[in-house]
Amino acid sequence: MLDGKKTLFSGMQATGQLTLGNYLGALKNWVHLSDEYQCFFSVVDLHSITVRQNPTELRQRARNLLALYIAAGLDPEKNCIYYQSHVSGHAELSWILSCYTYMGELSRMTQFKDKAAKHADNINAGLFTYPVLMAADILLYQTDVVPVGDDQRQHLELTRDIALRFNHIYGDVFTIPEAYYGKSGARIMSLQDASKKMSKSDENPNASIYLLDAPEVIMRKFKRAVTDSDTKIIYTEQKPEIKNLLDIYMATTGIGEQEAVASFEGKGYAKLKEEVGEAVVACLEPIQKRHSDLIKNKDYLDGVIKSNAEKANYYAAKTLRKVQKKVGFPVRVR
Ligand code: TYM
């Protein structure tokens, strides 16, 4: 609870370009929830370097991502939108929490196993302790709710376990956060292989819709989307490609399952892909327009970055001081 409101924290990595999965699974829900909560939305650049990055590209992507948060509808006057690397409390709390997290817990994280398999030449310690930094992000702001996509479920559970363990030893230090998953869109799958989630790091550009893709590119990618060899448009786990297209349609238009399925009755897959593509274009076009204006407005963005980092640092320091005292670090002489 901060300033009379419950607190919300979430973040995204600036690795690769943001996908429709990131938008429908997370960002869109952030916008919905932002009026209700005191919000912190971070561009989590510390997490990004667990995989090798080109420094110039990382900086550019981070700025693009921060601008996308605003373009998607998050007001930087009301929400704290900032770079994780501008608030040293994240790394400091992460260190402390890593001393309250077990190797066994971290070895069970499926994301670590997946990433370690994908980057076998660079299984660094940061990749392993990644979920601890994520717990630090969340707990640093005494967060009540964390809106994320389904793939973050295990990390959120671990965050809760770490917080409960710490509170058990030292009293009520951390708020225990709850995850928030949207009704639709929590798991958007690849357009080329519906058994894999849509991901920024997919090598096949046709597998993902990027938020800044031009309308004709979006339409083309949907046209090429893989479907089954049947013709029926029904919403079932047995038809993962069609289910995914319907999920995207429902999440972008806000239309419910029954109504969505009814609207495609008697239509073929080509029509389904076309209408889903049109719905996505209509949803993304205003965001793209705002983003292109924002990114040109250097002074405005720099102002947002500076003032919001100060705000985040202020709240982060409060929790950090409390934690440092609890674990027994000497009080600073002023
Ligand atoms: P990241 O950058 O991979 O993804 C950002 C958000 O997008 C969601 N998401 C999806 N949702 C639905 N379908 C998909 N295909 C899809 N792909 C991604 C993710 O669930 C996430 O909500 N570790 C986090 C970033 C992070 C964080 C945090 C999040 C760091 N600290 C603290 C919440 C709280 C990550 O890599 O997300």
Coordinates of N, CA, C and O in Angstrom, one line a residue, residues 186-314:
A186 N -3.4 -14.5 -22.1 CA -2.3 -14.7 -21.2 C -1.2 -15.6 -21.8 O -0.1 -15.7 -21.3
R187 N -1.6 -16.3 -22.9 CA -0.6 -17.2 -23.6 C -0.9 -17.1 -25.1 O -1.7 -17.9 -25.6
I188 N -0.2 -16.2 -25.7 CA -0.3 -16.1 -27.2 C 0.8 -17.0 -27.8 O 1.9 -16.9 -27.4
M189 N 0.4 -17.8 -28.8 CA 1.4 -18.8 -29.3 C 1.9 -18.3 -30.6 O 1.4 -17.4 -31.3
S190 N 3.0 -18.9 -31.1 CA 3.7 -18.6 -32.3 C 2.7 -18.8 -33.5 O 1.9 -19.8 -33.4
L191 N 2.8 -18.0 -34.5 CA 1.9 -18.1 -35.7 C 2.4 -19.3 -36.6 O 1.7 -19.7 -37.4
Q192 N 3.6 -19.7 -36.3 CA 4.2 -20.8 -37.2 C 4.2 -22.1 -36.5 O 4.3 -23.2 -37.1
D193 N 4.1 -22.1 -35.1 CA 4.1 -23.4 -34.4 C 3.3 -23.2 -33.1 O 3.9 -22.6 -32.1
A194 N 2.1 -23.6 -33.1 CA 1.2 -23.3 -31.9 C 1.6 -24.0 -30.6 O 0.9 -23.9 -29.6
S195 N 2.6 -24.8 -30.7 CA 3.0 -25.5 -29.4 C 4.1 -24.6 -28.7 O 4.4 -24.9 -27.6
K196 N 4.5 -23.5 -29.4 CA 5.5 -22.6 -28.7 C 4.9 -21.3 -28.5 O 4.1 -20.8 -29.3
K197 N 5.3 -20.6 -27.4 CA 4.7 -19.2 -27.2 C 5.3 -18.2 -28.2 O 6.4 -18.4 -28.7
M198 N 4.5 -17.2 -28.5 CA 5.1 -16.2 -29.4 C 6.2 -15.5 -28.6 O 5.9 -15.1 -27.4
S199 N 7.3 -15.3 -29.2 CA 8.5 -14.8 -28.4 C 9.3 -13.8 -29.2 O 9.5 -14.0 -30.4
K200 N 9.8 -12.8 -28.4 CA 10.7 -11.8 -29.0 C 11.9 -12.5 -29.7 O 12.5 -11.9 -30.6
S201 N 12.4 -13.6 -29.1 CA 13.6 -14.2 -29.6 C 13.4 -15.3 -30.7 O 14.4 -15.9 -31.0
D202 N 12.2 -15.4 -31.2 CA 12.0 -16.4 -32.2 C 12.8 -16.0 -33.5 O 12.8 -14.9 -33.9
E203 N 13.5 -17.0 -34.0 CA 14.3 -16.7 -35.2 C 13.5 -16.5 -36.5 O 13.9 -15.8 -37.4
N204 N 12.3 -17.1 -36.5 CA 11.5 -16.9 -37.7 C 10.6 -15.7 -37.5 O 9.7 -15.6 -36.7
P205 N 10.8 -14.6 -38.3 CA 10.0 -13.4 -38.1 C 8.5 -13.6 -38.4 O 7.7 -12.8 -37.9
N206 N 8.2 -14.6 -39.1 CA 6.7 -14.8 -39.4 C 6.0 -15.4 -38.2 O 4.8 -15.5 -38.2
A207 N 6.8 -15.9 -37.2 CA 6.2 -16.5 -36.0 C 5.5 -15.5 -35.1 O 4.6 -15.8 -34.3
S208 N 6.0 -14.2 -35.1 CA 5.6 -13.2 -34.2 C 5.1 -12.0 -34.9 O 5.7 -11.6 -35.9
I209 N 4.1 -11.3 -34.3 CA 3.7 -10.0 -34.8 C 4.4 -9.0 -33.8 O 4.3 -9.2 -32.6
Y210 N 5.2 -8.1 -34.4 CA 5.9 -7.1 -33.6 C 5.0 -5.9 -33.5 O 4.3 -5.6 -34.4
L211 N 5.0 -5.3 -32.3 CA 4.1 -4.1 -32.1 C 4.3 -3.0 -33.1 O 3.4 -2.3 -33.4
L212 N 5.5 -2.9 -33.6 CA 5.8 -1.8 -34.6 C 5.8 -2.3 -36.0 O 6.2 -1.6 -36.9
D213 N 5.3 -3.5 -36.3 CA 5.1 -4.0 -37.7 C 4.1 -3.1 -38.4 O 3.1 -2.8 -37.9
A214 N 4.4 -2.9 -39.7 CA 3.5 -2.1 -40.5 C 2.3 -2.9 -40.8 O 2.3 -4.2 -40.8
P215 N 1.1 -2.3 -41.1 CA -0.1 -3.0 -41.3 C 0.0 -4.1 -42.3 O -0.5 -5.2 -42.1
E216 N 0.7 -3.8 -43.5 CA 0.7 -4.8 -44.5 C 1.6 -6.0 -44.1 O 1.3 -7.2 -44.4
V217 N 2.6 -5.8 -43.2 CA 3.4 -6.9 -42.7 C 2.5 -7.7 -41.8 O 2.5 -9.0 -41.8
I218 N 1.7 -7.1 -40.9 CA 0.8 -7.8 -40.0 C -0.1 -8.7 -40.8 O -0.3 -9.9 -40.5
M219 N -0.7 -8.1 -41.8 CA -1.7 -8.9 -42.7 C -1.0 -10.0 -43.3 O -1.5 -11.1 -43.3
R220 N 0.2 -9.8 -43.8 CA 0.9 -10.9 -44.5 C 1.3 -12.0 -43.5 O 1.1 -13.2 -43.8
K221 N 1.7 -11.7 -42.3 CA 2.1 -12.7 -41.3 C 0.8 -13.5 -40.9 O 0.9 -14.8 -40.8
F222 N -0.3 -12.9 -40.8 CA -1.5 -13.7 -40.5 C -1.9 -14.6 -41.7 O -2.3 -15.7 -41.5
K223 N -1.8 -14.1 -42.9 CA -2.1 -14.8 -44.1 C -1.2 -16.1 -44.1 O -1.7 -17.2 -44.5
R224 N 0.0 -16.0 -43.6 CA 1.0 -17.1 -43.7 C 0.9 -18.0 -42.4 O 1.6 -19.0 -42.3
A225 N 0.0 -17.6 -41.5 CA -0.1 -18.3 -40.2 C -0.5 -19.8 -40.5 O -1.3 -20.1 -41.3
V226 N 0.2 -20.7 -39.8 CA 0.0 -22.1 -40.0 C -1.4 -22.5 -39.3 O -1.7 -22.1 -38.2
T227 N -2.2 -23.3 -40.1 CA -3.5 -23.8 -39.5 C -3.5 -25.3 -39.7 O -2.5 -25.9 -40.2
D228 N -4.6 -26.0 -39.3 CA -4.7 -27.4 -39.5 C -5.3 -27.7 -40.9 O -5.7 -26.7 -41.6
S229 N -5.5 -28.9 -41.2 CA -6.1 -29.2 -42.5 C -7.6 -29.4 -42.5 O -8.2 -29.7 -43.5
D230 N -8.2 -29.1 -41.4 CA -9.6 -29.2 -41.2 C -10.2 -27.8 -41.7 O -9.5 -27.0 -42.2
T231 N -11.5 -27.6 -41.6 CA -12.1 -26.3 -42.0 C -12.9 -25.7 -40.9 O -13.3 -24.5 -41.0
K232 N -13.2 -26.4 -39.8 CA -14.1 -25.9 -38.8 C -13.4 -24.9 -37.9 O -12.3 -25.1 -37.4
I233 N -14.1 -23.8 -37.6 CA -13.6 -22.7 -36.7 C -14.3 -22.9 -35.4 O -15.4 -22.5 -35.1
I234 N -13.6 -23.7 -34.5 CA -14.1 -23.9 -33.1 C -13.0 -23.7 -32.1 O -11.8 -23.8 -32.5
Y235 N -13.4 -23.3 -30.9 CA -12.4 -22.9 -29.9 C -12.2 -24.2 -29.0 O -12.9 -24.5 -28.1
T236 N -11.1 -24.9 -29.3 CA -10.8 -26.1 -28.5 C -9.2 -26.3 -28.5 O -8.5 -26.0 -29.5
E237 N -8.8 -26.9 -27.4 CA -7.4 -27.3 -27.3 C -6.9 -28.2 -28.4 O -5.7 -28.3 -28.7
Q238 N -7.9 -29.0 -29.0 CA -7.5 -29.9 -30.0 C -7.2 -29.2 -31.3 O -6.6 -29.8 -32.2
K239 N -7.5 -27.9 -31.4 CA -7.1 -27.2 -32.6 C -6.3 -25.9 -32.2 O -6.8 -24.8 -32.2
P240 N -5.1 -26.2 -31.8 CA -4.3 -25.1 -31.1 C -4.1 -23.8 -32.0 O -4.0 -22.7 -31.5
E241 N -3.9 -24.1 -33.4 CA -3.7 -22.9 -34.2 C -4.9 -22.0 -34.3 O -4.8 -20.8 -34.3
I242 N -6.1 -22.7 -34.5 CA -7.3 -21.9 -34.6 C -7.6 -21.2 -33.2 O -8.1 -20.1 -33.2
K243 N -7.4 -22.0 -32.2 CA -7.6 -21.4 -30.8 C -6.8 -20.2 -30.6 O -7.3 -19.2 -30.1
N244 N -5.5 -20.2 -31.1 CA -4.6 -19.1 -30.9 C -5.1 -17.9 -31.7 O -5.2 -16.8 -31.2
L245 N -5.6 -18.1 -32.9 CA -6.1 -17.0 -33.7 C -7.4 -16.4 -33.0 O -7.5 -15.2 -33.0
L246 N -8.2 -17.3 -32.5 CA -9.4 -16.8 -31.8 C -9.0 -16.0 -30.5 O -9.6 -15.0 -30.2
D247 N -8.0 -16.6 -29.8 CA -7.5 -15.9 -28.6 C -7.1 -14.5 -29.0 O -7.4 -13.5 -28.2
I248 N -6.3 -14.3 -30.0 CA -5.8 -13.0 -30.5 C -7.0 -12.1 -30.8 O -7.1 -11.0 -30.4
Y249 N -8.0 -12.7 -31.5 CA -9.2 -11.9 -31.9 C -9.9 -11.4 -30.6 O -10.3 -10.3 -30.5
M250 N -10.1 -12.3 -29.7 CA -10.9 -12.0 -28.5 C -10.1 -11.0 -27.7 O -10.7 -10.0 -27.2
A251 N -8.8 -11.2 -27.5 CA -8.1 -10.2 -26.7 C -8.0 -8.8 -27.3 O -7.9 -7.8 -26.6
T252 N -7.9 -8.8 -28.7 CA -7.8 -7.4 -29.3 C -9.1 -6.7 -29.4 O -9.2 -5.5 -29.3
T253 N -10.2 -7.5 -29.6 CA -11.5 -6.8 -29.8 C -12.3 -6.8 -28.5 O -13.2 -6.0 -28.4
G254 N -12.0 -7.6 -27.5 CA -12.8 -7.7 -26.3 C -14.0 -8.5 -26.4 O -14.8 -8.6 -25.5
I255 N -14.2 -9.1 -27.6 CA -15.4 -10.0 -27.8 C -15.2 -11.3 -27.1 O -14.1 -11.9 -27.1
G256 N -16.3 -11.8 -26.5 CA -16.2 -13.1 -25.8 C -16.2 -14.3 -26.7 O -16.4 -14.2 -27.9
E257 N -15.9 -15.5 -26.1 CA -15.6 -16.7 -26.9 C -16.8 -17.1 -27.8 O -16.7 -17.3 -29.0
Q258 N -18.0 -17.2 -27.2 CA -19.2 -17.6 -27.9 C -19.5 -16.7 -29.1 O -19.7 -17.1 -30.2
E259 N -19.5 -15.4 -28.8 CA -19.8 -14.4 -29.9 C -18.7 -14.5 -31.0 O -19.0 -14.4 -32.2
A260 N -17.4 -14.6 -30.6 CA -16.4 -14.7 -31.6 C -16.6 -15.9 -32.5 O -16.5 -15.8 -33.7
V261 N -16.8 -17.0 -31.9 CA -16.9 -18.3 -32.7 C -18.2 -18.1 -33.6 O -18.1 -18.4 -34.8
A262 N -19.3 -17.6 -33.0 CA -20.5 -17.4 -33.8 C -20.2 -16.5 -35.0 O -20.8 -16.7 -36.1
S263 N -19.4 -15.5 -34.8 CA -19.2 -14.5 -35.9 C -18.4 -15.1 -37.1 O -18.4 -14.6 -38.2
F264 N -17.8 -16.3 -36.8 CA -17.0 -16.9 -37.9 C -17.7 -18.1 -38.5 O -17.1 -18.9 -39.3
E265 N -18.9 -18.4 -38.1 CA -19.7 -19.5 -38.5 C -19.8 -19.5 -40.1 O -20.2 -18.4 -40.6
G266 N -19.5 -20.6 -40.7 CA -19.7 -20.7 -42.2 C -18.6 -20.0 -42.9 O -18.5 -20.0 -44.2
K267 N -17.6 -19.4 -42.2 CA -16.5 -18.7 -42.9 C -15.3 -19.7 -42.9 O -15.2 -20.5 -42.0
G268 N -14.4 -19.5 -43.9 CA -13.2 -20.3 -44.0 C -12.0 -19.8 -43.2 O -12.1 -18.7 -42.6
Y269 N -10.9 -20.5 -43.2 CA -9.7 -20.1 -42.4 C -9.1 -18.8 -43.0 O -8.6 -17.9 -42.3
A270 N -9.2 -18.6 -44.4 CA -8.7 -17.4 -45.0 C -9.3 -16.2 -44.4 O -8.7 -15.2 -44.1
K271 N -10.7 -16.3 -44.3 CA -11.4 -15.1 -43.8 C -11.1 -14.9 -42.3 O -11.0 -13.8 -41.8
L272 N -10.9 -16.0 -41.5 CA -10.6 -15.9 -40.1 C -9.3 -15.1 -40.0 O -9.1 -14.1 -39.2
K273 N -8.3 -15.5 -40.8 CA -6.9 -14.9 -40.7 C -7.0 -13.4 -41.1 O -6.4 -12.6 -40.4
E274 N -7.8 -13.1 -42.1 CA -8.0 -11.7 -42.5 C -8.6 -10.9 -41.4 O -8.1 -9.8 -41.1
E275 N -9.7 -11.4 -40.8 CA -10.4 -10.6 -39.8 C -9.5 -10.4 -38.6 O -9.5 -9.4 -37.9
V276 N -8.8 -11.5 -38.2 CA -7.9 -11.3 -37.0 C -6.8 -10.3 -37.3 O -6.5 -9.4 -36.5
G277 N -6.3 -10.4 -38.5 CA -5.2 -9.4 -39.0 C -5.8 -8.0 -38.9 O -5.1 -7.1 -38.3
E278 N -7.0 -7.8 -39.4 CA -7.6 -6.4 -39.4 C -7.8 -5.9 -37.9 O -7.6 -4.8 -37.6
A279 N -8.3 -6.9 -37.1 CA -8.5 -6.5 -35.7 C -7.2 -6.1 -35.0 O -7.1 -5.1 -34.3
V280 N -6.1 -6.8 -35.3 CA -4.8 -6.5 -34.7 C -4.3 -5.1 -35.3 O -3.8 -4.3 -34.5
V281 N -4.4 -4.9 -36.6 CA -4.0 -3.6 -37.2 C -4.7 -2.5 -36.5 O -4.1 -1.5 -36.1
A282 N -6.0 -2.6 -36.4 CA -6.9 -1.5 -35.8 C -6.4 -1.3 -34.3 O -6.4 -0.1 -33.9
C283 N -6.0 -2.3 -33.6 CA -5.6 -2.2 -32.2 C -4.2 -1.5 -32.1 O -4.0 -0.7 -31.2
L284 N -3.3 -1.9 -33.1 CA -1.9 -1.4 -32.9 C -1.7 0.0 -33.6 O -0.8 0.7 -33.2
E285 N -2.5 0.3 -34.6 CA -2.2 1.6 -35.4 C -2.1 2.8 -34.5 O -1.1 3.6 -34.6
P286 N -3.1 3.0 -33.6 CA -2.9 4.2 -32.7 C -1.7 4.2 -31.8 O -1.1 5.3 -31.6
I287 N -1.3 3.0 -31.4 CA -0.1 2.9 -30.5 C 1.1 3.3 -31.3 O 2.0 4.0 -30.9
Q288 N 1.2 2.8 -32.5 CA 2.3 3.0 -33.4 C 2.5 4.5 -33.7 O 3.5 5.1 -33.7
K289 N 1.3 5.1 -33.9 CA 1.3 6.6 -34.3 C 1.9 7.4 -33.1 O 2.8 8.2 -33.2
R290 N 1.4 7.0 -31.9 CA 1.8 7.8 -30.7 C 3.3 7.5 -30.4 O 4.1 8.4 -30.0
H291 N 3.7 6.2 -30.6 CA 5.1 5.9 -30.4 C 6.0 6.7 -31.3 O 7.0 7.2 -30.9
S292 N 5.6 6.8 -32.6 CA 6.5 7.5 -33.5 C 6.6 9.0 -33.2 O 7.7 9.6 -33.3
D293 N 5.5 9.6 -32.6 CA 5.6 11.0 -32.2 C 6.5 11.1 -30.9 O 7.4 12.0 -30.8
L294 N 6.3 10.2 -30.0 CA 7.0 10.2 -28.7 C 8.6 10.1 -28.9 O 9.3 10.8 -28.3
I295 N 8.9 9.2 -29.8 CA 10.4 8.9 -29.9 C 11.1 10.1 -30.5 O 12.3 10.2 -30.2
K296 N 10.4 10.9 -31.2 CA 11.0 12.1 -31.7 C 11.2 13.2 -30.7 O 11.9 14.2 -30.8
N297 N 10.4 13.1 -29.6 CA 10.3 14.1 -28.6 C 11.3 13.8 -27.5 O 11.0 13.4 -26.4
K298 N 12.6 14.1 -27.8 CA 13.7 13.7 -26.9 C 13.6 14.4 -25.5 O 13.7 13.7 -24.5
D299 N 13.3 15.7 -25.5 CA 13.3 16.4 -24.2 C 12.2 15.8 -23.3 O 12.4 15.6 -22.1
Y300 N 11.0 15.6 -23.9 CA 9.9 15.1 -23.1 C 10.3 13.7 -22.5 O 10.2 13.5 -21.3
L301 N 10.8 12.8 -23.3 CA 11.2 11.5 -22.8 C 12.3 11.5 -21.8 O 12.2 10.8 -20.7
D302 N 13.3 12.4 -22.0 CA 14.3 12.5 -21.0 C 13.8 13.0 -19.7 O 14.2 12.5 -18.6
G303 N 12.8 13.9 -19.7 CA 12.2 14.4 -18.5 C 11.5 13.3 -17.8 O 11.6 13.2 -16.5
V304 N 10.7 12.5 -18.5 CA 10.0 11.4 -17.9 C 11.0 10.4 -17.2 O 10.8 10.0 -16.1
I305 N 12.1 10.1 -17.9 CA 13.1 9.2 -17.4 C 13.7 9.7 -16.1 O 13.8 8.9 -15.2
K306 N 14.0 10.9 -16.1 CA 14.7 11.5 -14.9 C 13.7 11.5 -13.7 O 14.0 11.0 -12.7
S307 N 12.5 12.1 -13.9 CA 11.7 12.3 -12.8 C 11.1 11.0 -12.3 O 11.0 10.8 -11.0
N308 N 10.9 10.0 -13.1 CA 10.3 8.8 -12.7 C 11.4 7.9 -12.0 O 11.1 7.2 -11.1
A309 N 12.7 8.0 -12.4 CA 13.7 7.3 -11.8 C 13.9 7.8 -10.3 O 14.1 7.0 -9.4
E310 N 13.7 9.1 -10.2 CA 13.8 9.7 -8.8 C 12.7 9.2 -7.9 O 12.9 8.8 -6.8
K311 N 11.5 9.1 -8.5 CA 10.4 8.6 -7.7 C 10.6 7.1 -7.3 O 10.4 6.7 -6.2
A312 N 11.0 6.3 -8.3 CA 11.2 4.9 -8.0 C 12.3 4.7 -7.0 O 12.2 3.9 -6.0
N313 N 13.4 5.5 -7.1 CA 14.5 5.4 -6.1 C 14.0 5.8 -4.7 O 14.4 5.1 -3.7
Y314 N 13.1 6.7 -4.6 CA 12.6 7.1 -3.3 C 11.9 6.0 -2.6 O 12.1 5.6 -1.5

